[in-house]
């Protein structure tokens, strides 16, 4: 018996299926790797933005506290002249108009339009925080807050039942100037 010259081996019937399957698995693994890298990069950006936002908030909070401490340090009758509307001290705007803090140029004007914290007083921020103080006028009231903007706020020292209300508006930036926080407080003295 003569053997046939055309014997078929099992390898000949596969026709490269193993190669195609390996390429499909390689493509799937590549997609998983690219997705993981993209997700990690996005999470890193989100963490950086959150840190930037937190830095801006902390800077604005610092400026707000400095402004309140400045008000607290004023002797009665020795307050700055608010009628000039300069150097960071302002009279309130008329009802219905844009508030002072909405029109101030926060990026420029240290000493002319806003009060800036000294250079390098807050580290890790692009621009040192700034603040303005508005004189909201005299108020009267008792210690329970009747007639006052502040409910339950005790009268100023000296036993009188009147006082002056001030609004402090602070502006802070984070590690970049795009992360901005603005805070306000109303202070009675």
mmCIF file with all atom_site columns, C-alpha atoms in Angstrom:
data_model
loop_
_atom_site.group_PDB
_atom_site.id
_atom_site.type_symbol
_atom_site.label_atom_id
_atom_site.label_alt_id
_atom_site.label_comp_id
_atom_site.label_asym_id
_atom_site.label_entity_id
_atom_site.label_seq_id
_atom_site.pdbx_PDB_ins_code
_atom_site.Cartn_x
_atom_site.Cartn_y
_atom_site.Cartn_z
_atom_site.occupancy
_atom_site.B_iso_or_equiv
_atom_site.pdbx_formal_charge
_atom_site.auth_seq_id
_atom_site.auth_comp_id
_atom_site.auth_asym_id
_atom_site.auth_atom_id
_atom_site.pdbx_PDB_model_num
ATOM 1   C CA . UNK A 1 1   ? 0.000   0.000   0.000  1.00 0.00 ? 1   UNK A CA 1
ATOM 2   C CA . UNK A 1 2   ? 1.232   3.301   -0.990 1.00 0.00 ? 2   UNK A CA 1
ATOM 3   C CA . UNK A 1 3   ? 0.821   6.206   1.347  1.00 0.00 ? 3   UNK A CA 1
ATOM 4   C CA . UNK A 1 4   ? -0.974  9.214   0.062  1.00 0.00 ? 4   UNK A CA 1
ATOM 5   C CA . UNK A 1 5   ? 1.143   12.268  -0.591 1.00 0.00 ? 5   UNK A CA 1
ATOM 6   C CA . UNK A 1 6   ? -1.513  14.618  0.742  1.00 0.00 ? 6   UNK A CA 1
ATOM 7   C CA . UNK A 1 7   ? -1.843  13.774  4.399  1.00 0.00 ? 7   UNK A CA 1
ATOM 8   C CA . UNK A 1 8   ? -3.555  16.443  6.454  1.00 0.00 ? 8   UNK A CA 1
ATOM 9   C CA . UNK A 1 9   ? -2.138  17.332  9.789  1.00 0.00 ? 9   UNK A CA 1
ATOM 10  C CA . UNK A 1 10  ? -4.321  18.974  12.483 1.00 0.00 ? 10  UNK A CA 1
ATOM 11  C CA . UNK A 1 11  ? -2.156  22.115  12.357 1.00 0.00 ? 11  UNK A CA 1
ATOM 12  C CA . UNK A 1 12  ? -3.089  22.821  8.787  1.00 0.00 ? 12  UNK A CA 1
ATOM 13  C CA . UNK A 1 13  ? -6.768  23.104  9.617  1.00 0.00 ? 13  UNK A CA 1
ATOM 14  C CA . UNK A 1 14  ? -6.321  25.975  12.157 1.00 0.00 ? 14  UNK A CA 1
ATOM 15  C CA . UNK A 1 15  ? -5.399  28.577  9.544  1.00 0.00 ? 15  UNK A CA 1
ATOM 16  C CA . UNK A 1 16  ? -3.974  31.146  12.078 1.00 0.00 ? 16  UNK A CA 1
ATOM 17  C CA . UNK A 1 17  ? -6.864  31.224  14.574 1.00 0.00 ? 17  UNK A CA 1
ATOM 18  C CA . UNK A 1 18  ? -4.429  31.334  17.488 1.00 0.00 ? 18  UNK A CA 1
ATOM 19  C CA . UNK A 1 19  ? -2.807  34.448  16.054 1.00 0.00 ? 19  UNK A CA 1
ATOM 20  C CA . UNK A 1 20  ? -6.173  36.188  15.610 1.00 0.00 ? 20  UNK A CA 1
ATOM 21  C CA . UNK A 1 21  ? -7.218  35.299  19.180 1.00 0.00 ? 21  UNK A CA 1
ATOM 22  C CA . UNK A 1 22  ? -3.906  36.577  20.572 1.00 0.00 ? 22  UNK A CA 1
ATOM 23  C CA . UNK A 1 23  ? -4.377  39.866  18.694 1.00 0.00 ? 23  UNK A CA 1
ATOM 24  C CA . UNK A 1 24  ? -7.933  40.261  20.046 1.00 0.00 ? 24  UNK A CA 1
ATOM 25  C CA . UNK A 1 25  ? -6.743  39.670  23.622 1.00 0.00 ? 25  UNK A CA 1
ATOM 26  C CA . UNK A 1 26  ? -3.843  42.085  23.118 1.00 0.00 ? 26  UNK A CA 1
ATOM 27  C CA . UNK A 1 27  ? -6.247  44.762  21.869 1.00 0.00 ? 27  UNK A CA 1
ATOM 28  C CA . UNK A 1 28  ? -8.555  44.228  24.878 1.00 0.00 ? 28  UNK A CA 1
ATOM 29  C CA . UNK A 1 29  ? -5.614  44.510  27.282 1.00 0.00 ? 29  UNK A CA 1
ATOM 30  C CA . UNK A 1 30  ? -4.447  47.686  25.517 1.00 0.00 ? 30  UNK A CA 1
ATOM 31  C CA . UNK A 1 31  ? -7.921  49.252  25.859 1.00 0.00 ? 31  UNK A CA 1
ATOM 32  C CA . UNK A 1 32  ? -8.019  48.383  29.557 1.00 0.00 ? 32  UNK A CA 1
ATOM 33  C CA . UNK A 1 33  ? -4.568  49.922  30.067 1.00 0.00 ? 33  UNK A CA 1
ATOM 34  C CA . UNK A 1 34  ? -5.439  53.122  28.182 1.00 0.00 ? 34  UNK A CA 1
ATOM 35  C CA . UNK A 1 35  ? -8.698  53.475  30.155 1.00 0.00 ? 35  UNK A CA 1
ATOM 36  C CA . UNK A 1 36  ? -6.883  52.984  33.457 1.00 0.00 ? 36  UNK A CA 1
ATOM 37  C CA . UNK A 1 37  ? -4.295  55.634  32.543 1.00 0.00 ? 37  UNK A CA 1
ATOM 38  C CA . UNK A 1 38  ? -7.003  58.075  31.444 1.00 0.00 ? 38  UNK A CA 1
ATOM 39  C CA . UNK A 1 39  ? -8.920  57.550  34.694 1.00 0.00 ? 39  UNK A CA 1
ATOM 40  C CA . UNK A 1 40  ? -5.801  58.001  36.816 1.00 0.00 ? 40  UNK A CA 1
ATOM 41  C CA . UNK A 1 41  ? -4.926  61.202  34.952 1.00 0.00 ? 41  UNK A CA 1
ATOM 42  C CA . UNK A 1 42  ? -8.446  62.582  35.449 1.00 0.00 ? 42  UNK A CA 1
ATOM 43  C CA . UNK A 1 43  ? -8.393  61.738  39.155 1.00 0.00 ? 43  UNK A CA 1
ATOM 44  C CA . UNK A 1 44  ? -5.035  63.494  39.517 1.00 0.00 ? 44  UNK A CA 1
ATOM 45  C CA . UNK A 1 45  ? -6.448  66.642  37.894 1.00 0.00 ? 45  UNK A CA 1
ATOM 46  C CA . UNK A 1 46  ? -9.513  66.501  40.147 1.00 0.00 ? 46  UNK A CA 1
ATOM 47  C CA . UNK A 1 47  ? -7.343  66.194  43.251 1.00 0.00 ? 47  UNK A CA 1
ATOM 48  C CA . UNK A 1 48  ? -5.209  69.137  42.112 1.00 0.00 ? 48  UNK A CA 1
ATOM 49  C CA . UNK A 1 49  ? -8.291  71.274  41.481 1.00 0.00 ? 49  UNK A CA 1
ATOM 50  C CA . UNK A 1 50  ? -9.707  70.409  44.893 1.00 0.00 ? 50  UNK A CA 1
ATOM 51  C CA . UNK A 1 51  ? -6.410  71.356  46.542 1.00 0.00 ? 51  UNK A CA 1
ATOM 52  C CA . UNK A 1 52  ? -6.365  74.615  44.553 1.00 0.00 ? 52  UNK A CA 1
ATOM 53  C CA . UNK A 1 53  ? -9.943  75.414  45.612 1.00 0.00 ? 53  UNK A CA 1
ATOM 54  C CA . UNK A 1 54  ? -9.156  74.663  49.251 1.00 0.00 ? 54  UNK A CA 1
ATOM 55  C CA . UNK A 1 55  ? -6.086  76.921  49.113 1.00 0.00 ? 55  UNK A CA 1
ATOM 56  C CA . UNK A 1 56  ? -8.220  79.767  47.718 1.00 0.00 ? 56  UNK A CA 1
ATOM 57  C CA . UNK A 1 57  ? -10.765 79.301  50.507 1.00 0.00 ? 57  UNK A CA 1
ATOM 58  C CA . UNK A 1 58  ? -8.083  79.287  53.203 1.00 0.00 ? 58  UNK A CA 1
ATOM 59  C CA . UNK A 1 59  ? -6.472  82.429  51.750 1.00 0.00 ? 59  UNK A CA 1
ATOM 60  C CA . UNK A 1 60  ? -9.819  84.254  51.672 1.00 0.00 ? 60  UNK A CA 1
ATOM 61  C CA . UNK A 1 61  ? -10.558 83.108  55.230 1.00 0.00 ? 61  UNK A CA 1
ATOM 62  C CA . UNK A 1 62  ? -7.215  84.542  56.364 1.00 0.00 ? 62  UNK A CA 1
ATOM 63  C CA . UNK A 1 63  ? -7.938  87.902  54.739 1.00 0.00 ? 63  UNK A CA 1
ATOM 64  C CA . UNK A 1 64  ? -11.409 87.950  56.291 1.00 0.00 ? 64  UNK A CA 1
ATOM 65  C CA . UNK A 1 65  ? -9.963  87.414  59.768 1.00 0.00 ? 65  UNK A CA 1
ATOM 66  C CA . UNK A 1 66  ? -7.330  90.120  59.206 1.00 0.00 ? 66  UNK A CA 1
ATOM 67  C CA . UNK A 1 67  ? -10.087 92.564  58.174 1.00 0.00 ? 67  UNK A CA 1
ATOM 68  C CA . UNK A 1 68  ? -12.148 91.735  61.267 1.00 0.00 ? 68  UNK A CA 1
ATOM 69  C CA . UNK A 1 69  ? -9.090  92.164  63.493 1.00 0.00 ? 69  UNK A CA 1
ATOM 70  C CA . UNK A 1 70  ? -8.456  95.561  61.916 1.00 0.00 ? 70  UNK A CA 1
ATOM 71  C CA . UNK A 1 71  ? -12.011 96.681  62.734 1.00 0.00 ? 71  UNK A CA 1
ATOM 72  C CA . UNK A 1 72  ? -11.631 95.377  66.265 1.00 0.00 ? 72  UNK A CA 1
ATOM 73  C CA . UNK A 1 73  ? -8.432  97.424  66.688 1.00 0.00 ? 73  UNK A CA 1
ATOM 74  C CA . UNK A 1 74  ? -10.043 100.778 65.803 1.00 0.00 ? 74  UNK A CA 1
ATOM 75  C CA . UNK A 1 75  ? -10.581 103.110 68.732 1.00 0.00 ? 75  UNK A CA 1
ATOM 76  C CA . UNK A 1 76  ? -14.024 104.684 68.907 1.00 0.00 ? 76  UNK A CA 1
ATOM 77  C CA . UNK A 1 77  ? -13.994 107.785 66.732 1.00 0.00 ? 77  UNK A CA 1
ATOM 78  C CA . UNK A 1 78  ? -10.716 106.831 65.054 1.00 0.00 ? 78  UNK A CA 1
ATOM 79  C CA . UNK A 1 79  ? -12.192 104.864 62.149 1.00 0.00 ? 79  UNK A CA 1
ATOM 80  C CA . UNK A 1 80  ? -10.911 105.657 58.636 1.00 0.00 ? 80  UNK A CA 1
ATOM 81  C CA . UNK A 1 81  ? -12.838 108.035 56.370 1.00 0.00 ? 81  UNK A CA 1
ATOM 82  C CA . UNK A 1 82  ? -15.251 105.784 54.472 1.00 0.00 ? 82  UNK A CA 1
ATOM 83  C CA . UNK A 1 83  ? -16.723 108.631 52.406 1.00 0.00 ? 83  UNK A CA 1
ATOM 84  C CA . UNK A 1 84  ? -13.641 108.679 50.152 1.00 0.00 ? 84  UNK A CA 1
ATOM 85  C CA . UNK A 1 85  ? -14.455 105.168 48.838 1.00 0.00 ? 85  UNK A CA 1
ATOM 86  C CA . UNK A 1 86  ? -10.737 104.421 48.426 1.00 0.00 ? 86  UNK A CA 1
ATOM 87  C CA . UNK A 1 87  ? -7.944  102.428 50.011 1.00 0.00 ? 87  UNK A CA 1
ATOM 88  C CA . UNK A 1 88  ? -10.279 99.485  50.630 1.00 0.00 ? 88  UNK A CA 1
ATOM 89  C CA . UNK A 1 89  ? -12.788 101.445 52.756 1.00 0.00 ? 89  UNK A CA 1
ATOM 90  C CA . UNK A 1 90  ? -16.213 102.049 51.218 1.00 0.00 ? 90  UNK A CA 1
ATOM 91  C CA . UNK A 1 91  ? -19.650 103.434 51.949 1.00 0.00 ? 91  UNK A CA 1
ATOM 92  C CA . UNK A 1 92  ? -22.392 101.010 50.908 1.00 0.00 ? 92  UNK A CA 1
ATOM 93  C CA . UNK A 1 93  ? -23.951 101.452 47.464 1.00 0.00 ? 93  UNK A CA 1
ATOM 94  C CA . UNK A 1 94  ? -27.522 102.583 46.939 1.00 0.00 ? 94  UNK A CA 1
ATOM 95  C CA . UNK A 1 95  ? -30.230 99.946  47.029 1.00 0.00 ? 95  UNK A CA 1
ATOM 96  C CA . UNK A 1 96  ? -30.641 98.192  43.693 1.00 0.00 ? 96  UNK A CA 1
ATOM 97  C CA . UNK A 1 97  ? -27.159 99.015  42.397 1.00 0.00 ? 97  UNK A CA 1
ATOM 98  C CA . UNK A 1 98  ? -24.235 96.629  42.071 1.00 0.00 ? 98  UNK A CA 1
ATOM 99  C CA . UNK A 1 99  ? -22.594 96.107  45.475 1.00 0.00 ? 99  UNK A CA 1
ATOM 100 C CA . UNK A 1 100 ? -19.108 97.511  46.002 1.00 0.00 ? 100 UNK A CA 1
ATOM 101 C CA . UNK A 1 101 ? -17.522 94.071  46.250 1.00 0.00 ? 101 UNK A CA 1
ATOM 102 C CA . UNK A 1 102 ? -18.960 93.230  42.822 1.00 0.00 ? 102 UNK A CA 1
ATOM 103 C CA . UNK A 1 103 ? -17.293 96.201  41.130 1.00 0.00 ? 103 UNK A CA 1
ATOM 104 C CA . UNK A 1 104 ? -13.868 96.174  42.805 1.00 0.00 ? 104 UNK A CA 1
ATOM 105 C CA . UNK A 1 105 ? -10.870 95.196  40.672 1.00 0.00 ? 105 UNK A CA 1
ATOM 106 C CA . UNK A 1 106 ? -9.502  92.414  42.877 1.00 0.00 ? 106 UNK A CA 1
ATOM 107 C CA . UNK A 1 107 ? -6.451  91.788  40.696 1.00 0.00 ? 107 UNK A CA 1
ATOM 108 C CA . UNK A 1 108 ? -5.026  95.307  40.917 1.00 0.00 ? 108 UNK A CA 1
ATOM 109 C CA . UNK A 1 109 ? -5.206  98.290  43.161 1.00 0.00 ? 109 UNK A CA 1
ATOM 110 C CA . UNK A 1 110 ? -3.499  97.192  46.376 1.00 0.00 ? 110 UNK A CA 1
ATOM 111 C CA . UNK A 1 111 ? -3.744  100.204 48.653 1.00 0.00 ? 111 UNK A CA 1
ATOM 112 C CA . UNK A 1 112 ? -5.921  102.132 46.196 1.00 0.00 ? 112 UNK A CA 1
ATOM 113 C CA . UNK A 1 113 ? -9.017  99.945  45.825 1.00 0.00 ? 113 UNK A CA 1
ATOM 114 C CA . UNK A 1 114 ? -8.371  96.943  48.069 1.00 0.00 ? 114 UNK A CA 1
ATOM 115 C CA . UNK A 1 115 ? -6.312  96.091  51.116 1.00 0.00 ? 115 UNK A CA 1
ATOM 116 C CA . UNK A 1 116 ? -3.744  93.387  50.347 1.00 0.00 ? 116 UNK A CA 1
ATOM 117 C CA . UNK A 1 117 ? -2.042  91.133  52.818 1.00 0.00 ? 117 UNK A CA 1
ATOM 118 C CA . UNK A 1 118 ? 1.750   91.600  52.815 1.00 0.00 ? 118 UNK A CA 1
ATOM 119 C CA . UNK A 1 119 ? 3.810   89.660  50.272 1.00 0.00 ? 119 UNK A CA 1
ATOM 120 C CA . UNK A 1 120 ? 4.539   86.045  51.258 1.00 0.00 ? 120 UNK A CA 1
ATOM 121 C CA . UNK A 1 121 ? 2.130   86.148  54.200 1.00 0.00 ? 121 UNK A CA 1
ATOM 122 C CA . UNK A 1 122 ? 0.211   83.167  52.765 1.00 0.00 ? 122 UNK A CA 1
ATOM 123 C CA . UNK A 1 123 ? 2.323   80.507  51.044 1.00 0.00 ? 123 UNK A CA 1
ATOM 124 C CA . UNK A 1 124 ? 1.179   78.348  48.146 1.00 0.00 ? 124 UNK A CA 1
ATOM 125 C CA . UNK A 1 125 ? -1.117  80.946  46.556 1.00 0.00 ? 125 UNK A CA 1
ATOM 126 C CA . UNK A 1 126 ? -0.651  82.688  43.220 1.00 0.00 ? 126 UNK A CA 1
ATOM 127 C CA . UNK A 1 127 ? -1.784  86.100  44.499 1.00 0.00 ? 127 UNK A CA 1
ATOM 128 C CA . UNK A 1 128 ? -1.866  87.254  48.112 1.00 0.00 ? 128 UNK A CA 1
ATOM 129 C CA . UNK A 1 129 ? -5.426  87.583  49.467 1.00 0.00 ? 129 UNK A CA 1
ATOM 130 C CA . UNK A 1 130 ? -7.194  90.950  49.596 1.00 0.00 ? 130 UNK A CA 1
ATOM 131 C CA . UNK A 1 131 ? -10.169 92.458  51.346 1.00 0.00 ? 131 UNK A CA 1
ATOM 132 C CA . UNK A 1 132 ? -12.368 95.532  51.529 1.00 0.00 ? 132 UNK A CA 1
ATOM 133 C CA . UNK A 1 133 ? -14.416 96.959  54.394 1.00 0.00 ? 133 UNK A CA 1
ATOM 134 C CA . UNK A 1 134 ? -17.780 98.657  53.929 1.00 0.00 ? 134 UNK A CA 1
ATOM 135 C CA . UNK A 1 135 ? -19.344 100.881 56.582 1.00 0.00 ? 135 UNK A CA 1
ATOM 136 C CA . UNK A 1 136 ? -22.983 99.801  56.696 1.00 0.00 ? 136 UNK A CA 1
ATOM 137 C CA . UNK A 1 137 ? -23.911 102.498 59.177 1.00 0.00 ? 137 UNK A CA 1
ATOM 138 C CA . UNK A 1 138 ? -24.964 102.855 62.781 1.00 0.00 ? 138 UNK A CA 1
ATOM 139 C CA . UNK A 1 139 ? -27.522 100.529 64.307 1.00 0.00 ? 139 UNK A CA 1
ATOM 140 C CA . UNK A 1 140 ? -29.252 100.394 67.622 1.00 0.00 ? 140 UNK A CA 1
ATOM 141 C CA . UNK A 1 141 ? -30.599 97.413  69.406 1.00 0.00 ? 141 UNK A CA 1
ATOM 142 C CA . UNK A 1 142 ? -30.496 95.390  72.562 1.00 0.00 ? 142 UNK A CA 1
ATOM 143 C CA . UNK A 1 143 ? -28.524 92.296  73.370 1.00 0.00 ? 143 UNK A CA 1
ATOM 144 C CA . UNK A 1 144 ? -31.260 90.086  71.909 1.00 0.00 ? 144 UNK A CA 1
ATOM 145 C CA . UNK A 1 145 ? -30.724 91.654  68.520 1.00 0.00 ? 145 UNK A CA 1
ATOM 146 C CA . UNK A 1 146 ? -33.883 93.798  68.251 1.00 0.00 ? 146 UNK A CA 1
ATOM 147 C CA . UNK A 1 147 ? -33.238 96.463  65.623 1.00 0.00 ? 147 UNK A CA 1
ATOM 148 C CA . UNK A 1 148 ? -29.909 94.883  64.733 1.00 0.00 ? 148 UNK A CA 1
ATOM 149 C CA . UNK A 1 149 ? -28.704 92.863  61.769 1.00 0.00 ? 149 UNK A CA 1
ATOM 150 C CA . UNK A 1 150 ? -27.253 90.286  64.105 1.00 0.00 ? 150 UNK A CA 1
ATOM 151 C CA . UNK A 1 151 ? -29.617 88.220  66.214 1.00 0.00 ? 151 UNK A CA 1
ATOM 152 C CA . UNK A 1 152 ? -28.326 87.481  69.681 1.00 0.00 ? 152 UNK A CA 1
ATOM 153 C CA . UNK A 1 153 ? -25.221 89.639  69.327 1.00 0.00 ? 153 UNK A CA 1
ATOM 154 C CA . UNK A 1 154 ? -24.226 91.473  72.479 1.00 0.00 ? 154 UNK A CA 1
ATOM 155 C CA . UNK A 1 155 ? -23.966 95.281  72.375 1.00 0.00 ? 155 UNK A CA 1
ATOM 156 C CA . UNK A 1 156 ? -20.527 96.812  71.921 1.00 0.00 ? 156 UNK A CA 1
ATOM 157 C CA . UNK A 1 157 ? -18.283 97.374  74.928 1.00 0.00 ? 157 UNK A CA 1
ATOM 158 C CA . UNK A 1 158 ? -19.086 100.405 77.057 1.00 0.00 ? 158 UNK A CA 1
ATOM 159 C CA . UNK A 1 159 ? -22.662 99.512  77.858 1.00 0.00 ? 159 UNK A CA 1
ATOM 160 C CA . UNK A 1 160 ? -24.272 101.335 74.929 1.00 0.00 ? 160 UNK A CA 1
ATOM 161 C CA . UNK A 1 161 ? -26.881 99.661  72.801 1.00 0.00 ? 161 UNK A CA 1
ATOM 162 C CA . UNK A 1 162 ? -25.746 101.182 69.513 1.00 0.00 ? 162 UNK A CA 1
ATOM 163 C CA . UNK A 1 163 ? -22.916 100.263 67.235 1.00 0.00 ? 163 UNK A CA 1
ATOM 164 C CA . UNK A 1 164 ? -21.647 100.404 63.694 1.00 0.00 ? 164 UNK A CA 1
ATOM 165 C CA . UNK A 1 165 ? -22.002 97.562  61.246 1.00 0.00 ? 165 UNK A CA 1
ATOM 166 C CA . UNK A 1 166 ? -19.186 96.760  58.841 1.00 0.00 ? 166 UNK A CA 1
ATOM 167 C CA . UNK A 1 167 ? -19.131 94.261  55.992 1.00 0.00 ? 167 UNK A CA 1
ATOM 168 C CA . UNK A 1 168 ? -15.769 92.638  55.270 1.00 0.00 ? 168 UNK A CA 1
ATOM 169 C CA . UNK A 1 169 ? -15.396 91.016  51.846 1.00 0.00 ? 169 UNK A CA 1
ATOM 170 C CA . UNK A 1 170 ? -12.306 88.896  51.228 1.00 0.00 ? 170 UNK A CA 1
ATOM 171 C CA . UNK A 1 171 ? -10.948 87.558  47.953 1.00 0.00 ? 171 UNK A CA 1
ATOM 172 C CA . UNK A 1 172 ? -8.432  84.721  47.795 1.00 0.00 ? 172 UNK A CA 1
ATOM 173 C CA . UNK A 1 173 ? -6.805  82.653  45.069 1.00 0.00 ? 173 UNK A CA 1
ATOM 174 C CA . UNK A 1 174 ? -5.243  79.217  45.151 1.00 0.00 ? 174 UNK A CA 1
ATOM 175 C CA . UNK A 1 175 ? -2.124  77.980  43.409 1.00 0.00 ? 175 UNK A CA 1
ATOM 176 C CA . UNK A 1 176 ? -3.504  79.531  40.202 1.00 0.00 ? 176 UNK A CA 1
ATOM 177 C CA . UNK A 1 177 ? -5.555  82.669  39.640 1.00 0.00 ? 177 UNK A CA 1
ATOM 178 C CA . UNK A 1 178 ? -8.398  80.574  38.237 1.00 0.00 ? 178 UNK A CA 1
ATOM 179 C CA . UNK A 1 179 ? -9.224  79.125  41.667 1.00 0.00 ? 179 UNK A CA 1
ATOM 180 C CA . UNK A 1 180 ? -11.046 81.957  43.440 1.00 0.00 ? 180 UNK A CA 1
ATOM 181 C CA . UNK A 1 181 ? -12.917 82.165  46.726 1.00 0.00 ? 181 UNK A CA 1
ATOM 182 C CA . UNK A 1 182 ? -14.797 85.176  48.063 1.00 0.00 ? 182 UNK A CA 1
ATOM 183 C CA . UNK A 1 183 ? -16.088 85.340  51.619 1.00 0.00 ? 183 UNK A CA 1
ATOM 184 C CA . UNK A 1 184 ? -18.040 87.944  53.554 1.00 0.00 ? 184 UNK A CA 1
ATOM 185 C CA . UNK A 1 185 ? -18.830 88.650  57.165 1.00 0.00 ? 185 UNK A CA 1
ATOM 186 C CA . UNK A 1 186 ? -20.811 91.394  58.858 1.00 0.00 ? 186 UNK A CA 1
ATOM 187 C CA . UNK A 1 187 ? -19.109 92.763  61.943 1.00 0.00 ? 187 UNK A CA 1
ATOM 188 C CA . UNK A 1 188 ? -20.705 94.942  64.617 1.00 0.00 ? 188 UNK A CA 1
ATOM 189 C CA . UNK A 1 189 ? -18.529 97.197  66.720 1.00 0.00 ? 189 UNK A CA 1
#
